Amino acid sequence: MPGERLSVRGTREVGRFPGAPPPVRVELTIQKEEEKKKEGGCRQWFRKTCLCCCKRQNSDSYDITDKVEFFKPPAPVPEPTKPKPENGEAQEMEAKKLSVSSVDLLSSKTGQNRQEHHTDLYQGDELIIRRGQTFQIEMELDRPFNADDDHLHLELKTGPLPLVSKGTHVIIPLVDDLEDERWEAKIVERNGNKIKLSVNSPATAVIGLYGLTVTTSTSKGEVPTIHDPKKNITLLFNPWCEEDAVFLDNEEEVKEYVLNDTGRIYYGTEKQIGARTWNFGQFNEGILEACLFILEKSDMPPSGRGDPVNVVRVISAMINAQDDFGVLVGNWSGDYSDGVPPSAWSSSVEILRKYHSSDGTPVSYGQCWVFSGITTTVLRCLGIPARSVTNFQSAHDTDVSLTTDVYFDENMELIRHLNSDSVWNFHVWNDCWMARADLPPGYGGWQAVDSTPQETSQGTFRCGPASINAIRSGQVYLKNDTPFVFAEVNSDKIFWQRNLDGTFSQIGSEKKAVGHCISTKAVGSDKRADITHLYKHKEGSDEERIAVETASRYGSKPEVYGAAKAEDVSVEVKMEGEGPRMGADAHLSIVVKNLSSQPRRTTLHSQVAVMYYTGVLKGTIRKEQTPVDLLPNEEKTIEWMLPYQQYQNQLVDQAALMLTLCGRVNETQQVLAHQTTFRLRTPNINITPSAEACVGKEMSAKITFINPLPRTLEGVIFRVEGLGLQEGHEVVVGDVAGHSTVTLTEHFIPTLPGSRKLVASLDCKQLTQVHGVADIVVLEQ
């Protein structure tokens, strides 16, 4: 029908990111097909016999079957014995084979691939691309490509033993239309013997160095021809791709944490913070090769390189040389005569080049800021957002007590052999950004990783990635190495005295001893950004104390803070019906129950944050405190409300929110903690089909949508499709005013009988996850 539009392909065929040519779109008018004019048998015979004397007046009504029969050659008379072909005939048959003459990976730094994939800063003219995004390659064949008879596919291999089942041997077929989340290729241009392919990769693909080959054949069944262009492709993580686990949706932060090749590392004391410039140099010549070499030197199989959690954990181990011949030897002795003093380094480049060129001989020497600088370089080089972070008054917990313990004897003299815990003036580690599908929702985002060899983790000197959100809330049971990092930033210093019988008694504590002025370079400037609030609640607040006591329960000294006298208060969150609706105030009910015969008092701290479907929290949009007084055996319901105005500009794709509650019962010291994830429900699209559906008979369906928001939806597009009903296509609607109604009428002719579904979805920036479906039973004609 007029106004409808058929989408041939979105921008992913020529690069799904800014800078790619616009998608090709074809305006499609749906009209009722005219019946063919009938003609007599004699006329048909005469027309077949002499086409030039009996042309049809309307070329659009050609009978396709007649047309094919007219050009069909007569069947050859079978020979009793097939003679051996002469040399000339053999050469002609051989010429019909399809083979590749050359392959151009379009890998120039100034070309489309490198520009669109944000890899134009890397040195050299190799093809460096990011996963989850299309790229283009050109091929010259020995003859024009025939889509009906010729076959072509690409193969990529990485690692010493490539296997299809492990994702390290990739077979890329030619397809008519590219789809997300799979390896595939499509011919997008033809020019004589040359073809241009658009190749798509999944956002979970294994990263690393791939070798490329091209296999061609024809339908005649001859042996396929394999062309090896002797060219490699490097595939990296893609923080610009929404489906990649390292996706970071803030463009300025991506520029800072992936593309910036210099930074600042902080040192000194919290009252005298010093800063030094560090050259990360992730794009310098030879650095990418060195980073890939580090992965090869590790024990991680290539199939594990698709998961950034695995990669970061391996990098944490490989940057230090403590137990696996990694990059850098740590030295805190003060004697650096047989190497370079740690303070002399100001760049990762020389260290990584030296390690690579020596085939993996560890470089001497480094301390925490050098380990951190190299880690930032490697992670940014591989495409994982990363930054160097300094913690002042940083605790080193050696016995997993989650406390910093100081021991005295009976005379208040320090017991040296027991005082293994320490507090460093400063310690430098890293944050890296990723979703954590291996953790509960809400624990993605920034993760702490430490390459300085302090304590072993699963038998190897490494640390992380540990969720900073888990560290902040004291959820130290969540992997990896969360207890150690928690102790660094938020452990209490506990003082113990030995008794005459050899036991120890707690004689005091210091609650603000560690974790001060946690610092990193600010985005877009050389200023210092204080990110202490990301690692811990405000010092001394109820939330911070609850986090400390929650964490201590999982340490080796859970008795330090004592158990609650009773746990007789419960808290839960309830939703009415199907939950809050998009465009309206969100209402939830918090139910607090006192199961004891005594009164109870607490203060509930609540905060709500926007959450991506990957579990990454975008940011807190509201915090509040609610005092709760409960009579004996009383149940109290607190109505919680989030106004539309507070979330309208904060939501992301799935419109998900996380509400976190915590508190402490005054009388018993019981800790209350609860998290609830909920989604703001979007409206459905209503589809009402006309009366009866029959194969070959035109029918219609009315599609209705009501904008639930008090704001205009911009650039609204409807996508409509029904297998056996009509081809998928787009209907451009444009802007839809707040609370207004859109009505479309679709006209189509069913082609298949049985139970069918007509599906419609809405696409616009302000509102997602809106769709509708109608069940249509199509009768035989």
Short mmCIF file of N, CA and C in Angstrom, two decimals, residues 458-522:
data_model
loop_
_atom_site.label_atom_id
_atom_site.label_comp_id
_atom_site.label_asym_id
_atom_site.label_seq_id
_atom_site.Cartn_x
_atom_site.Cartn_y
_atom_site.Cartn_z
N GLN A 458 43.55 -19.03 43.35
CA GLN A 458 43.50 -20.34 42.70
C GLN A 458 44.89 -20.78 42.26
N GLY A 459 45.86 -20.54 43.13
CA GLY A 459 47.22 -21.02 42.91
C GLY A 459 48.10 -20.14 42.07
N THR A 460 47.59 -19.01 41.59
CA THR A 460 48.38 -18.12 40.72
C THR A 460 48.31 -16.69 41.24
N PHE A 461 49.42 -15.96 41.10
CA PHE A 461 49.43 -14.56 41.53
C PHE A 461 48.63 -13.73 40.53
N ARG A 462 47.42 -13.42 40.89
CA ARG A 462 46.50 -12.62 40.08
C ARG A 462 45.37 -12.16 40.98
N CYS A 463 44.58 -11.21 40.50
CA CYS A 463 43.47 -10.70 41.30
C CYS A 463 42.42 -10.10 40.38
N GLY A 464 41.19 -10.59 40.49
CA GLY A 464 40.08 -10.05 39.74
C GLY A 464 39.75 -10.85 38.50
N PRO A 465 38.80 -10.34 37.72
CA PRO A 465 38.03 -9.10 37.92
C PRO A 465 36.97 -9.26 39.02
N ALA A 466 36.96 -8.31 39.93
CA ALA A 466 36.01 -8.29 41.05
C ALA A 466 35.05 -7.12 40.88
N SER A 467 33.76 -7.39 40.97
CA SER A 467 32.74 -6.36 40.77
C SER A 467 32.85 -5.27 41.83
N ILE A 468 32.98 -4.03 41.39
CA ILE A 468 33.06 -2.91 42.33
C ILE A 468 31.72 -2.73 43.06
N ASN A 469 30.62 -3.03 42.38
CA ASN A 469 29.33 -2.95 43.06
C ASN A 469 29.24 -3.98 44.18
N ALA A 470 29.82 -5.15 43.98
CA ALA A 470 29.84 -6.17 45.03
C ALA A 470 30.74 -5.73 46.18
N ILE A 471 31.87 -5.12 45.86
CA ILE A 471 32.79 -4.62 46.89
C ILE A 471 32.09 -3.55 47.73
N ARG A 472 31.39 -2.67 47.07
CA ARG A 472 30.73 -1.56 47.76
C ARG A 472 29.68 -2.04 48.76
N SER A 473 28.97 -3.11 48.39
CA SER A 473 27.88 -3.60 49.25
C SER A 473 28.31 -4.72 50.19
N GLY A 474 29.59 -5.13 50.11
CA GLY A 474 30.06 -6.18 51.00
C GLY A 474 29.70 -7.59 50.56
N GLN A 475 29.29 -7.75 49.31
CA GLN A 475 28.92 -9.08 48.81
C GLN A 475 30.19 -9.81 48.36
N VAL A 476 31.02 -10.14 49.32
CA VAL A 476 32.35 -10.67 49.01
C VAL A 476 32.31 -12.13 48.59
N TYR A 477 31.17 -12.78 48.64
CA TYR A 477 31.07 -14.17 48.19
C TYR A 477 31.02 -14.25 46.66
N LEU A 478 30.90 -13.12 46.00
CA LEU A 478 30.86 -13.11 44.53
C LEU A 478 32.29 -13.09 43.98
N LYS A 479 32.57 -13.93 42.98
CA LYS A 479 33.92 -14.02 42.42
C LYS A 479 34.22 -12.78 41.57
N ASN A 480 35.48 -12.46 41.26
CA ASN A 480 36.71 -13.17 41.60
C ASN A 480 37.52 -12.30 42.56
N ASP A 481 37.96 -12.86 43.68
CA ASP A 481 38.85 -12.18 44.64
C ASP A 481 38.23 -10.92 45.24
N THR A 482 36.91 -10.90 45.32
CA THR A 482 36.22 -9.75 45.92
C THR A 482 36.63 -9.51 47.37
N PRO A 483 36.83 -10.56 48.20
CA PRO A 483 37.23 -10.30 49.60
C PRO A 483 38.54 -9.54 49.71
N PHE A 484 39.52 -9.86 48.86
CA PHE A 484 40.82 -9.21 48.96
C PHE A 484 40.71 -7.72 48.64
N VAL A 485 39.98 -7.39 47.57
CA VAL A 485 39.84 -5.98 47.20
C VAL A 485 39.01 -5.24 48.23
N PHE A 486 37.97 -5.90 48.75
CA PHE A 486 37.17 -5.26 49.81
C PHE A 486 38.06 -4.86 50.98
N ALA A 487 38.91 -5.78 51.42
CA ALA A 487 39.78 -5.49 52.55
C ALA A 487 40.73 -4.34 52.24
N GLU A 488 41.16 -4.21 51.00
CA GLU A 488 42.06 -3.11 50.63
C GLU A 488 41.41 -1.75 50.84
N VAL A 489 40.11 -1.66 50.57
CA VAL A 489 39.46 -0.35 50.58
C VAL A 489 38.56 -0.10 51.78
N ASN A 490 38.13 -1.15 52.49
CA ASN A 490 37.11 -0.90 53.51
C ASN A 490 37.21 -1.80 54.73
N SER A 491 38.35 -2.40 54.98
CA SER A 491 38.48 -3.22 56.19
C SER A 491 38.71 -2.33 57.41
N ASP A 492 38.24 -2.79 58.55
CA ASP A 492 38.53 -2.12 59.81
C ASP A 492 39.87 -2.62 60.34
N LYS A 493 40.58 -1.73 61.04
CA LYS A 493 41.81 -2.16 61.71
C LYS A 493 41.42 -2.62 63.12
N ILE A 494 41.69 -3.90 63.41
CA ILE A 494 41.31 -4.49 64.69
C ILE A 494 42.56 -4.75 65.52
N PHE A 495 42.54 -4.31 66.80
CA PHE A 495 43.67 -4.48 67.70
C PHE A 495 43.39 -5.64 68.66
N TRP A 496 44.37 -6.57 68.77
CA TRP A 496 44.24 -7.76 69.60
C TRP A 496 45.37 -7.80 70.64
N GLN A 497 45.03 -8.31 71.86
CA GLN A 497 46.06 -8.51 72.89
C GLN A 497 46.04 -9.96 73.34
N ARG A 498 47.26 -10.51 73.48
CA ARG A 498 47.37 -11.91 73.91
C ARG A 498 47.11 -12.01 75.41
N ASN A 499 46.30 -12.99 75.78
CA ASN A 499 45.98 -13.26 77.18
C ASN A 499 47.02 -14.21 77.77
N LEU A 500 47.00 -14.36 79.08
CA LEU A 500 47.96 -15.23 79.75
C LEU A 500 47.82 -16.68 79.32
N ASP A 501 46.60 -17.07 78.91
CA ASP A 501 46.40 -18.46 78.48
C ASP A 501 46.71 -18.66 77.00
N GLY A 502 47.24 -17.64 76.32
CA GLY A 502 47.61 -17.75 74.92
C GLY A 502 46.54 -17.35 73.95
N THR A 503 45.33 -17.14 74.39
CA THR A 503 44.27 -16.67 73.50
C THR A 503 44.38 -15.15 73.31
N PHE A 504 43.58 -14.64 72.37
CA PHE A 504 43.62 -13.21 72.08
C PHE A 504 42.24 -12.59 72.30
N SER A 505 42.25 -11.37 72.81
CA SER A 505 41.01 -10.63 73.00
C SER A 505 41.07 -9.34 72.18
N GLN A 506 39.91 -8.96 71.66
CA GLN A 506 39.82 -7.73 70.88
C GLN A 506 39.80 -6.56 71.85
N ILE A 507 40.75 -5.64 71.70
CA ILE A 507 40.84 -4.53 72.65
C ILE A 507 40.50 -3.19 72.02
N GLY A 508 40.27 -3.15 70.72
CA GLY A 508 39.93 -1.89 70.09
C GLY A 508 39.83 -2.04 68.58
N SER A 509 39.34 -0.99 67.94
CA SER A 509 39.23 -1.01 66.48
C SER A 509 39.31 0.41 65.94
N GLU A 510 39.72 0.51 64.69
CA GLU A 510 39.77 1.78 63.99
C GLU A 510 38.98 1.59 62.69
N LYS A 511 37.88 2.33 62.56
CA LYS A 511 36.94 2.06 61.47
C LYS A 511 37.18 2.89 60.22
N LYS A 512 38.07 3.84 60.27
CA LYS A 512 38.32 4.68 59.10
C LYS A 512 39.80 4.67 58.73
N ALA A 513 40.40 3.48 58.86
CA ALA A 513 41.85 3.40 58.70
C ALA A 513 42.30 3.24 57.26
N VAL A 514 41.46 2.66 56.40
CA VAL A 514 41.93 2.33 55.05
C VAL A 514 40.95 2.82 54.00
N GLY A 515 41.47 2.88 52.76
CA GLY A 515 40.61 3.21 51.62
C GLY A 515 40.25 4.67 51.52
N HIS A 516 41.25 5.52 51.30
CA HIS A 516 41.01 6.97 51.22
C HIS A 516 41.38 7.49 49.82
N CYS A 517 40.68 8.49 49.37
CA CYS A 517 41.02 9.24 48.15
C CYS A 517 41.32 8.33 46.96
N ILE A 518 40.47 7.37 46.72
CA ILE A 518 40.68 6.47 45.58
C ILE A 518 40.59 7.30 44.31
N SER A 519 41.67 7.27 43.50
CA SER A 519 41.84 8.27 42.44
C SER A 519 42.11 7.64 41.09
N THR A 520 41.65 8.33 40.04
CA THR A 520 41.98 7.99 38.67
C THR A 520 41.95 9.28 37.86
N LYS A 521 42.51 9.22 36.67
CA LYS A 521 42.50 10.40 35.81
C LYS A 521 41.07 10.69 35.36
N ALA A 522 40.70 11.96 35.34
CA ALA A 522 39.36 12.37 34.92
C ALA A 522 39.19 12.17 33.41
#
